[in-house]
C-alpha positions as YAML, in Angstrom:
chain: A
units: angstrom
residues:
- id: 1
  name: UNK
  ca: [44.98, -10.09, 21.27]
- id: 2
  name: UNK
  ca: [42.18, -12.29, 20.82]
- id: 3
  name: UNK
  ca: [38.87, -11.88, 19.11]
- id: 4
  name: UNK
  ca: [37.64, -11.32, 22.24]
- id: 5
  name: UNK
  ca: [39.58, -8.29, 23.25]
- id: 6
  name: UNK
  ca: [38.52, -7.03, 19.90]
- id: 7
  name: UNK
  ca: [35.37, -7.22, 20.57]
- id: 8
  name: UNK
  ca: [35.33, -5.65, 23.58]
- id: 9
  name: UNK
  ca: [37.28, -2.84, 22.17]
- id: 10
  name: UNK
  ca: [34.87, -2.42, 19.32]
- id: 11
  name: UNK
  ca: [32.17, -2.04, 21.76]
- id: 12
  name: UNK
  ca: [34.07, 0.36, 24.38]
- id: 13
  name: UNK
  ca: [34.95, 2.57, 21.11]
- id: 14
  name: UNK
  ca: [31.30, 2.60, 20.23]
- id: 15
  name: UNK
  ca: [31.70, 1.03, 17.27]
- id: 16
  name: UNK
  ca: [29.37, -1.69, 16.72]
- id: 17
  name: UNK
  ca: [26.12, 0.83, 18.39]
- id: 18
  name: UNK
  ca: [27.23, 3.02, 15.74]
- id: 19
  name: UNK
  ca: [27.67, 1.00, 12.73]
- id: 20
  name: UNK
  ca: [24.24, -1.15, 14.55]
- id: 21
  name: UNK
  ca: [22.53, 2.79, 13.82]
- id: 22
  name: UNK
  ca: [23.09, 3.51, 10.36]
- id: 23
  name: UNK
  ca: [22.18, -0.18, 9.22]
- id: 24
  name: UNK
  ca: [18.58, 0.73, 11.25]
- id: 25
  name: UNK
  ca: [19.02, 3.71, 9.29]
- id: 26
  name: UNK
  ca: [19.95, 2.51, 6.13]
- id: 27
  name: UNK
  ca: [16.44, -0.13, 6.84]
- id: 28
  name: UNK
  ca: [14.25, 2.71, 8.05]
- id: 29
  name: UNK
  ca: [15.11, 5.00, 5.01]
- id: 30
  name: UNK
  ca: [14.19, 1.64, 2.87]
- id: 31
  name: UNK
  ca: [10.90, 1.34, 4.42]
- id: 32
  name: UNK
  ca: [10.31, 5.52, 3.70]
- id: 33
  name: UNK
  ca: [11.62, 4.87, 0.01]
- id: 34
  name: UNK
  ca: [8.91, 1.52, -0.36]
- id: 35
  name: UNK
  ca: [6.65, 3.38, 1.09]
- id: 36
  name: UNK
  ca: [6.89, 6.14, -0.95]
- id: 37
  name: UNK
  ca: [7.17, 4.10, -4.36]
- id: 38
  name: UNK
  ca: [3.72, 2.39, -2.88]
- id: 39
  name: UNK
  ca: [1.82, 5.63, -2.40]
- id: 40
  name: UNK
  ca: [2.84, 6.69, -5.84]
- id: 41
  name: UNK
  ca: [1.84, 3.56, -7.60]
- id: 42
  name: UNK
  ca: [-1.45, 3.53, -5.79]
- id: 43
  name: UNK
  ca: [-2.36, 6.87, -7.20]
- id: 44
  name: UNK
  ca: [-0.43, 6.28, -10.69]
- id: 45
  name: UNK
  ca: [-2.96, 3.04, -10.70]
- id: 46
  name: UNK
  ca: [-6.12, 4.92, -9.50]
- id: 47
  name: UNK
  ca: [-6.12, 7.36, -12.01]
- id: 48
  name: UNK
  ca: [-5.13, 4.96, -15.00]
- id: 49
  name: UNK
  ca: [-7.91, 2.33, -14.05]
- id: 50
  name: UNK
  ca: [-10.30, 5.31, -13.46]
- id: 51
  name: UNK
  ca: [-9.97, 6.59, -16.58]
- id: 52
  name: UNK
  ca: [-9.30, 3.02, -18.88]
- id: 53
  name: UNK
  ca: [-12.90, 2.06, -16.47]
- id: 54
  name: UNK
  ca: [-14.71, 4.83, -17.57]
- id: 55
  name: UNK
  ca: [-13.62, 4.46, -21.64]
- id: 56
  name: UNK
  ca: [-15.31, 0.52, -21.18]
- id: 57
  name: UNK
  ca: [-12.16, -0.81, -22.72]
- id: 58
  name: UNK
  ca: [-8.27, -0.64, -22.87]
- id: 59
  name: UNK
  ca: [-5.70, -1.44, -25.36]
- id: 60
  name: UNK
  ca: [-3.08, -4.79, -24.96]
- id: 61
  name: UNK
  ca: [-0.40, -1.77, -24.51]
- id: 62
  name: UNK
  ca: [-2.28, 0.35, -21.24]
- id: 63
  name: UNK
  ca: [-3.41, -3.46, -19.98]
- id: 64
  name: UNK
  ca: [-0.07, -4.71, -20.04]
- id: 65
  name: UNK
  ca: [1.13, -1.52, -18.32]
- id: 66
  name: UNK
  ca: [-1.33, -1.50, -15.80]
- id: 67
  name: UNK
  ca: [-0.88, -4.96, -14.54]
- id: 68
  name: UNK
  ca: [3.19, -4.90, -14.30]
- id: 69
  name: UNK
  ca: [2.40, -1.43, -11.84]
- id: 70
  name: UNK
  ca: [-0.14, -3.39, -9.98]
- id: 71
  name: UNK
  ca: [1.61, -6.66, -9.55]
- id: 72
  name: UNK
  ca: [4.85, -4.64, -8.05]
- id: 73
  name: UNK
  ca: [2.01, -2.48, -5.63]
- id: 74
  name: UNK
  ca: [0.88, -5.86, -4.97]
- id: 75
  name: UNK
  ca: [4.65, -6.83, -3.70]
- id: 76
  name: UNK
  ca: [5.01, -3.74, -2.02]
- id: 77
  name: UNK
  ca: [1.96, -4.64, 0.10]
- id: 78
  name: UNK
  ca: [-0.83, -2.67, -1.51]
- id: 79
  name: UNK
  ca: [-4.43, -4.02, -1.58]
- id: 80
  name: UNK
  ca: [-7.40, -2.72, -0.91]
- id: 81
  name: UNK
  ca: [-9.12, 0.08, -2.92]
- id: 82
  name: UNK
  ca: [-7.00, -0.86, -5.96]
- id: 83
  name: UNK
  ca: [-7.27, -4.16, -5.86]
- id: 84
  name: UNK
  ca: [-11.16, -3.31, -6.62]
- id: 85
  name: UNK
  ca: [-10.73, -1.07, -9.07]
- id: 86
  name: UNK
  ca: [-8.04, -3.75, -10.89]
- id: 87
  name: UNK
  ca: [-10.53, -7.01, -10.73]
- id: 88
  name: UNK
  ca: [-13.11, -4.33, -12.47]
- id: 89
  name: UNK
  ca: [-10.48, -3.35, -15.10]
- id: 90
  name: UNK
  ca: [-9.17, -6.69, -15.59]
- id: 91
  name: UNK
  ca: [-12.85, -7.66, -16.93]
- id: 92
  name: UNK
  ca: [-12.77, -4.90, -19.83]
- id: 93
  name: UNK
  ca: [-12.65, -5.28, -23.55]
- id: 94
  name: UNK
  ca: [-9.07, -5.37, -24.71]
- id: 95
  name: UNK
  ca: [-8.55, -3.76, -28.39]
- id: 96
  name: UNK
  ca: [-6.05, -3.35, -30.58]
- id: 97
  name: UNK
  ca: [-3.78, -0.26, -30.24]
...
């Protein structure tokens, strides 16, 4: 038997459509879990800028937080509203904790 005939035997048994569906499942579930961890970051980051924004300043500890959360919403493809409210923040006093 050649690779061939295994091949075709794979695909007769169904094989390769079903191990083709749960790696499009196992990606589709990764996009729902990014997606996710985006939507939560974006509202994590809303309210923490909101509230270091209206205070006028932040502390080296909250600024260093705030940036590592944005720059991985950043990588998960987040812009927009944030991105606002971070340039904003990014401008304010920083004092000691």
């Amino acid at each position: 038997m050649d690779w061939g005939d295994i091949l075709k035997t794979l695909l007769a048994g169904g094989f390769l459509t079903s191990f083709l569906k749960m790696v499009k499942d196992a990606m589709n579930a990764q996009d729902v879990r990014r997606q996710t961890d985006k939507i939560l970051l974006r509202d994590s980051l809303k309210k923490n800028i909101t509230e270091e924004n209206k205070k006028g300043f932040t502390t080296l500890h909250k600024h260093e937080e705030i940036t590592d959360a944005y720059n991985i919403y950043r990588n998960l493809g987040g812009n927009g509203t944030v991105e606002s409210l971070y340039n904003k923040y990014n401008t304010l006093e920083i004092k000691g904790d």
